Tab-separated table of C-alpha atoms in Angstrom:
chain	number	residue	atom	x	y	z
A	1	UNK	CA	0.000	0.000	0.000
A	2	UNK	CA	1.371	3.415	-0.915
A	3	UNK	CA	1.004	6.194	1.088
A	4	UNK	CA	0.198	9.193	-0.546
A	5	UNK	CA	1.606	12.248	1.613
A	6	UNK	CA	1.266	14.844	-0.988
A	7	UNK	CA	-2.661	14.077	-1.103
A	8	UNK	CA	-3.507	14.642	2.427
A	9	UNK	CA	-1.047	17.147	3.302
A	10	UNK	CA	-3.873	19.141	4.376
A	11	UNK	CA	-4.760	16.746	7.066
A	12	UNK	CA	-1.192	16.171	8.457
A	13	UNK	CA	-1.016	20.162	8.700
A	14	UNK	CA	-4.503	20.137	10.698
A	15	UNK	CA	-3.222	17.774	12.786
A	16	UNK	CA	0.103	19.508	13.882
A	17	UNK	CA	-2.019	23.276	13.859
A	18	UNK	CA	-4.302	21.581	16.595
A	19	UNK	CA	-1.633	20.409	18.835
A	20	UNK	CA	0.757	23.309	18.310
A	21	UNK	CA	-2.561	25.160	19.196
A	22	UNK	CA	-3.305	23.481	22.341
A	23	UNK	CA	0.204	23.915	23.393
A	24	UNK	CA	0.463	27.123	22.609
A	25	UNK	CA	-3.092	28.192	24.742
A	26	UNK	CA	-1.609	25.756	27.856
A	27	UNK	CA	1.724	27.976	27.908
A	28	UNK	CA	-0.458	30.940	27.813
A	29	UNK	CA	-2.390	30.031	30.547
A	30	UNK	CA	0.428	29.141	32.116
A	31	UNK	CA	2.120	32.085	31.903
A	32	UNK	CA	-1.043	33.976	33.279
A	33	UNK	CA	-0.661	31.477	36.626
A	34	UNK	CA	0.773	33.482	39.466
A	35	UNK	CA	2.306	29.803	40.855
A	36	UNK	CA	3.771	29.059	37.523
A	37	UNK	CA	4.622	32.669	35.619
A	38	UNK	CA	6.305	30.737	33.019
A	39	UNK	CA	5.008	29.089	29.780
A	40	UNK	CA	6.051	25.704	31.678
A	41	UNK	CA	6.111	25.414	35.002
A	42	UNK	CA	9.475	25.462	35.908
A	43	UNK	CA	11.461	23.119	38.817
A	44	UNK	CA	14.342	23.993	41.005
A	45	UNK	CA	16.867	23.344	38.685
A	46	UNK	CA	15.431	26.925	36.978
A	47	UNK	CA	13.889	29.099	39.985
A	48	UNK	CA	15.789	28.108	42.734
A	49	UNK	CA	14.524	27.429	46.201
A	50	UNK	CA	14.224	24.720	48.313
A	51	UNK	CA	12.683	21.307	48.011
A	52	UNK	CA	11.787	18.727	50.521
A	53	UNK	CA	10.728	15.047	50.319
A	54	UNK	CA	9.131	13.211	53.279
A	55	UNK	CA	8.260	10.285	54.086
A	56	UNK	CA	6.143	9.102	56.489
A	57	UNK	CA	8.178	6.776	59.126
A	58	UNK	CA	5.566	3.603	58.824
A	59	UNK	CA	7.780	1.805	61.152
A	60	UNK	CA	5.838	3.740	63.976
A	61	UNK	CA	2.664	2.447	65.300
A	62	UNK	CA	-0.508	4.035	63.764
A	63	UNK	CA	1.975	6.547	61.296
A	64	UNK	CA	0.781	5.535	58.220
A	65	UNK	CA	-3.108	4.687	59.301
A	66	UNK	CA	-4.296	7.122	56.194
A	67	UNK	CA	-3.068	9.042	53.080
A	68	UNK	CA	-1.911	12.303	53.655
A	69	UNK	CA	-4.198	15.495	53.284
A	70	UNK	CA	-3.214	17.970	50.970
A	71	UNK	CA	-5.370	20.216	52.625
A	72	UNK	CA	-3.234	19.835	56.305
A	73	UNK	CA	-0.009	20.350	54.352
A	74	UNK	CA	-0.678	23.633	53.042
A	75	UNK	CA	-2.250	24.840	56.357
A	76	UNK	CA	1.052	23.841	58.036
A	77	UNK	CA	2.810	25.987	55.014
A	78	UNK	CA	0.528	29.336	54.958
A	79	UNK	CA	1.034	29.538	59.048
A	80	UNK	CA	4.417	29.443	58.099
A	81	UNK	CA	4.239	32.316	55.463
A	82	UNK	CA	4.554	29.626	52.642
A	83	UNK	CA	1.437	29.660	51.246
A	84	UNK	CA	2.259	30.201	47.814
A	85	UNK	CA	4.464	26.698	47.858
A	86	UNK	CA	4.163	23.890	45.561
A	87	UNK	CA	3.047	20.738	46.717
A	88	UNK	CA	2.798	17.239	45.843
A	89	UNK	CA	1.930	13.789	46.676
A	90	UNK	CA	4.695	11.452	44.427
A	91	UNK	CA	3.568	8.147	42.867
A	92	UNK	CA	3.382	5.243	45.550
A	93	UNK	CA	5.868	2.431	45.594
A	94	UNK	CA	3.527	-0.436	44.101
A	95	UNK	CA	5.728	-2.499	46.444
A	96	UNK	CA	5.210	-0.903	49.564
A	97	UNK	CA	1.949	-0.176	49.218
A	98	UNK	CA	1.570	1.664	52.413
A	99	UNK	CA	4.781	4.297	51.180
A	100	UNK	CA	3.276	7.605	51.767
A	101	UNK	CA	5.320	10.461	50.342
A	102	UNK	CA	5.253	14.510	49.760
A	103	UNK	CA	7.382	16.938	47.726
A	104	UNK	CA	7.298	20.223	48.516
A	105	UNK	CA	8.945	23.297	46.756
A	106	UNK	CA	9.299	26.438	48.366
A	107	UNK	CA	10.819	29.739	48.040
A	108	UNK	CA	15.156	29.244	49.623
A	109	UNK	CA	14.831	28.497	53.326
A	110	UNK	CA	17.862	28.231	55.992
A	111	UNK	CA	18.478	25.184	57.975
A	112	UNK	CA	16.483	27.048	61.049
A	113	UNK	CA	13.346	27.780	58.583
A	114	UNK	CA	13.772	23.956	56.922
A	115	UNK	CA	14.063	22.101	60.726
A	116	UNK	CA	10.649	24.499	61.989
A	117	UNK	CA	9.123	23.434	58.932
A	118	UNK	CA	9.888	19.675	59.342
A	119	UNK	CA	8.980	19.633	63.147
A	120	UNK	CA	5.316	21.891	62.011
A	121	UNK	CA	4.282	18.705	59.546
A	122	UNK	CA	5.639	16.079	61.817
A	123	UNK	CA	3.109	17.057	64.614
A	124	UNK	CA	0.087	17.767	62.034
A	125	UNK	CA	0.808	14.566	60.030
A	126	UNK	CA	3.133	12.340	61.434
A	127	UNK	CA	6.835	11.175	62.006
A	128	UNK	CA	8.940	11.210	58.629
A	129	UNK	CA	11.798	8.584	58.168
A	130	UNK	CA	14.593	10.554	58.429
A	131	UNK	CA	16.861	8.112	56.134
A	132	UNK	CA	13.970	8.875	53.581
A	133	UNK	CA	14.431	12.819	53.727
A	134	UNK	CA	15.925	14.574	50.827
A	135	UNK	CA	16.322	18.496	50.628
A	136	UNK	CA	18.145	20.294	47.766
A	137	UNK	CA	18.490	23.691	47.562
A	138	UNK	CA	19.535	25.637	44.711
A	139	UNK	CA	20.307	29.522	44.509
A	140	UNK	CA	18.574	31.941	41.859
A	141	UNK	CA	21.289	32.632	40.217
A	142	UNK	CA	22.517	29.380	39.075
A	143	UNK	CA	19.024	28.399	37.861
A	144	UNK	CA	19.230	31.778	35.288
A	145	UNK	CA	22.380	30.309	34.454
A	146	UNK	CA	21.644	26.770	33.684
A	147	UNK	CA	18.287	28.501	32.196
A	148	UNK	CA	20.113	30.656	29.478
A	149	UNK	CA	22.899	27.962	28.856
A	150	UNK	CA	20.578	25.613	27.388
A	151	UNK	CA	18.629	28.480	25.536
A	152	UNK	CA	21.868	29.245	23.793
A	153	UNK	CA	22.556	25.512	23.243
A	154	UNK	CA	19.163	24.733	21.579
A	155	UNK	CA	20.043	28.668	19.139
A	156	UNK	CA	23.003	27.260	18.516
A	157	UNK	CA	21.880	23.782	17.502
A	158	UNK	CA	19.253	25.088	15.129
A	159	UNK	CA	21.835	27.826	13.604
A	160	UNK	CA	24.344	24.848	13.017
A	161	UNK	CA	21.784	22.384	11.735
A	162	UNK	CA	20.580	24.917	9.106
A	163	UNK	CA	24.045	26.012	8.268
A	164	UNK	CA	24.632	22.177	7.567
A	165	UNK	CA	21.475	21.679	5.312
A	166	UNK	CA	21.626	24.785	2.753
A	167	UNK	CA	25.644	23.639	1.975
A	168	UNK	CA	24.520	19.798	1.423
A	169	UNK	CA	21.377	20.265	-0.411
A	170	UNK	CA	19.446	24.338	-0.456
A	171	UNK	CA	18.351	26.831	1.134
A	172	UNK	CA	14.418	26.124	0.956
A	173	UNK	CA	15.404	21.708	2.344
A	174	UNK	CA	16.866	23.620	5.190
A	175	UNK	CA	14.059	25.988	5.471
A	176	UNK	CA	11.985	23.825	5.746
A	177	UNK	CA	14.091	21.271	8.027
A	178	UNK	CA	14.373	24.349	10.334
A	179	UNK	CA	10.340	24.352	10.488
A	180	UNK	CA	9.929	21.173	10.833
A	181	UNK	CA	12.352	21.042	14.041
A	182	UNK	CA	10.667	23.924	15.705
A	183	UNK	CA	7.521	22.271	15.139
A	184	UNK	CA	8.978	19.104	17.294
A	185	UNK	CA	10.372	21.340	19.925
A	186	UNK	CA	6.624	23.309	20.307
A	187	UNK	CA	5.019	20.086	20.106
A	188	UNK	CA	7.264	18.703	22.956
A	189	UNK	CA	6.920	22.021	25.212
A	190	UNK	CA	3.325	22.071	23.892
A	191	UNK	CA	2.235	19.100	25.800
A	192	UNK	CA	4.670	19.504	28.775
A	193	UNK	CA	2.808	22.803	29.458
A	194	UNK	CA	-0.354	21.117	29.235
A	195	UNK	CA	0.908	17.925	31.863
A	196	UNK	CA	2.632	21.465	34.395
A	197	UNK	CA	-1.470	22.432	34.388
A	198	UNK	CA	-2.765	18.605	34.491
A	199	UNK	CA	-0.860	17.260	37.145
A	200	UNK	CA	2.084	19.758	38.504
A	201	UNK	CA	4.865	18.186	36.156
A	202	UNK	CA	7.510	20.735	36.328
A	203	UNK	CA	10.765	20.826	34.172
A	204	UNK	CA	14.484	21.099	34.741
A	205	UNK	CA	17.812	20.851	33.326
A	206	UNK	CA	16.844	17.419	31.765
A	207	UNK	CA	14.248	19.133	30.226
A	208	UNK	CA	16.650	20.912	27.682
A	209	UNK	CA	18.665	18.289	27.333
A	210	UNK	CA	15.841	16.260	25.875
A	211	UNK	CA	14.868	19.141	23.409
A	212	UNK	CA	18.573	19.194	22.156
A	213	UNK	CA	18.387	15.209	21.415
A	214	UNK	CA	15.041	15.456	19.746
A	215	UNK	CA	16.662	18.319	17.313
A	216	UNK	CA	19.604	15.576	16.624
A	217	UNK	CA	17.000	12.435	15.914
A	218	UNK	CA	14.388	14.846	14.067
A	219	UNK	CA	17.471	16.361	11.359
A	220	UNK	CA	18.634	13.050	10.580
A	221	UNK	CA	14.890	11.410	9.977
A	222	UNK	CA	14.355	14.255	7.708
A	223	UNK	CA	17.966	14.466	6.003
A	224	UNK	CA	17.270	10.783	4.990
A	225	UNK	CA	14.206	11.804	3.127
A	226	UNK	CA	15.875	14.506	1.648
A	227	UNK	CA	18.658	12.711	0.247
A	228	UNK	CA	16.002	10.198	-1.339
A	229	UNK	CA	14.136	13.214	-3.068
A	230	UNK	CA	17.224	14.272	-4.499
A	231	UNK	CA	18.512	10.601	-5.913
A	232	UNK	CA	14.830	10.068	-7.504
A	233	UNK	CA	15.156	13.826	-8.894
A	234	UNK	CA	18.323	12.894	-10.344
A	235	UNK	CA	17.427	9.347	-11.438
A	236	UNK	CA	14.166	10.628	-13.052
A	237	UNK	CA	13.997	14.610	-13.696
A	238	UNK	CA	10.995	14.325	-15.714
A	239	UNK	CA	8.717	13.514	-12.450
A	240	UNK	CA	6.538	16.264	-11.166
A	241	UNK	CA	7.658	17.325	-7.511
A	242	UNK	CA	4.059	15.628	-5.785
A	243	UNK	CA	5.425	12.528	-7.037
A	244	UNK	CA	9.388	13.011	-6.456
A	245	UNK	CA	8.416	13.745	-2.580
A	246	UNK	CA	5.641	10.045	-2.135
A	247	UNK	CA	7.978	8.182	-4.100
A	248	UNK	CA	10.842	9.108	-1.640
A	249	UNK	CA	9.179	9.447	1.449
A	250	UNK	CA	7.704	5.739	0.630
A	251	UNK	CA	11.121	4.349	0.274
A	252	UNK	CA	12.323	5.865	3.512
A	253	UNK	CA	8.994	5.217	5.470
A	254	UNK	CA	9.941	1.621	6.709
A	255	UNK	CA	13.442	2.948	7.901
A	256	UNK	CA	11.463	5.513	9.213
A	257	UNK	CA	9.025	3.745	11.470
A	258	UNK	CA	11.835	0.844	12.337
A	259	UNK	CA	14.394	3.339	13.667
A	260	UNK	CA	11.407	5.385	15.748
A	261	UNK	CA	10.546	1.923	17.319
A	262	UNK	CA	13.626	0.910	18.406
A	263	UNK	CA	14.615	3.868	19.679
A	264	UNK	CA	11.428	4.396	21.379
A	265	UNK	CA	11.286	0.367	22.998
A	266	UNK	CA	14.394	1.383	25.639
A	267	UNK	CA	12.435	4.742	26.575
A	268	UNK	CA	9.360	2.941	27.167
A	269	UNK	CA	11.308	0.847	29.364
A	270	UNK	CA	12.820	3.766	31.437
A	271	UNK	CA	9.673	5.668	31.654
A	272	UNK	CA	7.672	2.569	33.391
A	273	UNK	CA	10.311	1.236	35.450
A	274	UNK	CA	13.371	3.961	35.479
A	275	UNK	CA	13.531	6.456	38.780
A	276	UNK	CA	11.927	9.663	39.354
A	277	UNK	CA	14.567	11.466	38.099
A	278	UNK	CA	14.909	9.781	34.431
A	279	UNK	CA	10.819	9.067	34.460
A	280	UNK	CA	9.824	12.635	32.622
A	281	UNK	CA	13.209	12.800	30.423
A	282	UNK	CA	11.989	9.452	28.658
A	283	UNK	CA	8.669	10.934	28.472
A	284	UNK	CA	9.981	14.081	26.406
A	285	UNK	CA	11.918	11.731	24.633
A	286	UNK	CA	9.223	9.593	23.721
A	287	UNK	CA	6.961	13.319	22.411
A	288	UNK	CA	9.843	14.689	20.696
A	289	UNK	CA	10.541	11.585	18.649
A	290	UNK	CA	7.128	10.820	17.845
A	291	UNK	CA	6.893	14.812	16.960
A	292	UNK	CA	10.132	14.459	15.069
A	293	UNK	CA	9.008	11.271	12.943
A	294	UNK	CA	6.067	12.914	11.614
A	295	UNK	CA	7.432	15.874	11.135
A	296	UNK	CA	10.238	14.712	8.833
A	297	UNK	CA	7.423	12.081	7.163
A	298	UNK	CA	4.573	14.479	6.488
A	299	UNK	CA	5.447	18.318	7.587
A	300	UNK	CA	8.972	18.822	5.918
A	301	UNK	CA	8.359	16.792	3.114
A	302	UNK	CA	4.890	18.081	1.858
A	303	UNK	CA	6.074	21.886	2.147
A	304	UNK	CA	9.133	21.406	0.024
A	305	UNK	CA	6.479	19.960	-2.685
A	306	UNK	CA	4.200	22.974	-1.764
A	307	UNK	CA	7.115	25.414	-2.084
A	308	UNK	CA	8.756	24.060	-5.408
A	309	UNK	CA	5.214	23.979	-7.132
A	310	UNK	CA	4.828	27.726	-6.393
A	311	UNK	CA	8.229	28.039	-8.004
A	312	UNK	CA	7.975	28.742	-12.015
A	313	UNK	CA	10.532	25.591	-12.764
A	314	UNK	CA	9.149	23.121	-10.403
A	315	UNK	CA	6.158	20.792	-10.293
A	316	UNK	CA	6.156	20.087	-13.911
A	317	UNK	CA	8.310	17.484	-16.098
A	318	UNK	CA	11.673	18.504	-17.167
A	319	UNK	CA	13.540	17.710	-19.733
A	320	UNK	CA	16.612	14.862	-18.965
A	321	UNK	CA	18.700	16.354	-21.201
A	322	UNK	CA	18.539	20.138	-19.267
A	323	UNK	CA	20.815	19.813	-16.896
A	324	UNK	CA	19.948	23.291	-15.400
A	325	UNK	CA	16.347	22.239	-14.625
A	326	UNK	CA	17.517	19.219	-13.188
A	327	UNK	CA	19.983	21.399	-11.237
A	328	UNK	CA	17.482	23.946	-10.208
A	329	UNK	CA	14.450	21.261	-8.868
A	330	UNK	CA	17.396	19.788	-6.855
C-alpha cells in the first residue's frame, strides 16, 4: 500500500495546527498562573529554592493509618508564610503499598526555617523517616544560568543544523528542516505545558537536554528523506515534484518507522520502570521523537512539494537532457 503524503497534506497540517494550538493556549495560561509565571512550570533546577521530600516513618505504630491530606499540608505551610508553595503527593511504591510520600517546593529556606518546617508537619501529620528525607536547595542565580545555557545551546543547535542543510542540499530543504524542528520542539513544550497544568509536572535541566536530542533524531529522519528526493530527482527529472516527494518518502517510510521503534522500545522501558529522576526525560523523549518522525514524514516533506510547485521551474516534467532544470528542482 502506498502512502500518498502529498494528497492529504492538508490533514497532516490540521493535525500539527491543533496540537501546536493546544500547546500554545496551555503555555499561555500558564504564563497567566501566578504559581507558575512561566510558559512551563518550571522546577528547582530553573527558579531556585528549596525542596523537601518526606516520608512518612511507617515503622511507627498508627503513622501511616491514612493518606496524607493535601489540605493539612498547606495549612502547616501558609502559618508558616509559605502559602504560595508547591506541593505534591509522588507516585506510591507499588511495592510498599503503604509508602506515603510529599514533595514540597518552596521559596530558599535556611536550615532554622527547613528544621521548623519539618517539626510543624511532623506534629500535624506524622513522624517522617529521616533516612527517607531529601532536601536540595539551589540559589537563583545558578538556575538563570543553567536557564540561558541551554537556551543558547538549543540557538546554537538550530543555527548549526541549518548552516549544515543549505551547503549539502538548499536553502528552501533547510528551510523547511528548520520548520519542521521547531515544530517538534513546540510540540514537545506544547504538551509539557499542558501535563505542568494537568498534574504539577515541572521541568528542569533534563528538560533541555531532551529538546537538544530530539533536534539531533528529528534532522537526521528528515535528512534521509531529503537525500532520497534528491537521488529520484536525479534518477528521473521528468517527475513532477508531488510525485518526487511520495515516491521518496515511501522508500524511507519503513526505515522511518523501524528506527522510531527501536529507539522508542528502551524509553518505554525507562519511563515505566526507570527512577523519578529519568521518568519525565523518557517521556519528552518519547513526544519529541514521535513529533520528530512525523514531522520529517509528512510536515517537511509536503512543504518542500508545496514550495517548489509555487516556483515557475518546479512541479512540472523537465527535460533529462537540461541539466539546469535538473539542477534547479534539486
Amino acid at each position: 500500500m502506498k502512502l500518498s503524503v502529498i494528497k492529504q497534506r492538508s490533514l497532516w497540517w490540521t493535525i500539527s495546527g491543533v496540537v501546536i494550538l493546544a500547546g500554545l493556549i496551555a503555555m499561555a495560561i500558564s504564563w497567566t498562573r501566578p504559581d507558575i509565571g512561566a510558559p512551563l512550570r518550571p522546577g528547582l533546577d530553573f527558579v531556585g529554592g528549596t525542596r523537601l521530600q518526606l516520608e512518612l516513618d511507617c515503622s511507627v505504630p498508627d503513622n501511616c493509618q491514612g493518606p496524607i491530606q493535601l489540605d493539612e499540608v498547606r495549612s502547616v505551610l501558609t502559618s508558616q508564610g509559605l502559602g504560595n508553595s508547591s506541593i505534591q503527593l509522588l507516585d506510591k511504591d507499588p511495592q510498599k503499598k503503604d509508602r506515603q510520600i510529599v514533595s514540597i517546593r518552596t521559596k530558599s529556606l535556611n536550615v532554622e526555617e527547613r528544621t521548623e518546617l519539618q517539626n510543624s508537619l511532623s506534629e500535624a501529620i506524622g513522624a517522617f523517616d529521616p533516612q527517607s528525607t531529601q532536601i536540595d536547595t539551589v540559589g537563583p542565580t545558578l538556575g538563570r544560568q543553567i536557564f540561558i545555557s541551554g537556551l543558547q545551546a538549543l540557538f546554537v543547535s538550530f543555527a548549526g543544523i541549518t548552516i549544515y542543510l543549505t551547503f549539502r542540499f538548499q536553502f528552501d530543504y533547510a528551510v523547511f528542516a528548520f520548520i519542521a524542528l521547531f515544530h517538534d520542539v513546540i510540540v514537545t513544550t506544547g504538551v509539557f505545558s499542558i501535563l505542568g497544568l494537568v498534574l504539577g509536572l515541572e521541568v528542569d535541566s533534563l528538560f533541555l537536554v531532551a529538546l537538544l536530542t530530539i533536534i539531533g533524531f528529528s534532522v537526521n529522519d528528515t535528512v534521509v528523506i531529503y537525500d532520497r528526493i534528491r537521488e529520484v530527482i536525479t534518477r528521473d527529472p521528468t517527475l513532477p515534484i508531488n510525485q518526487v516527494v511520495d515516491d521518496a518518502v515511501n522508500q524511507t517510510l519503513a526505515r522511518s518507522i523501524n528506527t522510531t521503534l527501536t529507539t522508542m522500545l528502551p524509553l518505554i522501558s525507562i519511563f515505566l520502570f526507570g527512577g523519578e529522576t529519568l521518568k519525565y526525560f523518557a517521556l519528552a523523549l518519547l513526544v519529541g521523537f514521535l513529533a520528530g518522525s512525523y514531522s520529517s514524514i509528512f510536515i517537511a516533506s509536503t512543504l518542500l512539494a508545496w514550495w517548489r510547485n509555487r516556483q515557475p521551474s518546479s512541479g512540472v516534467a523537465v527535460s533529462a537532457n537540461d541539466p539546469k532544470a535538473v539542477e534547479d528542482q534539486q
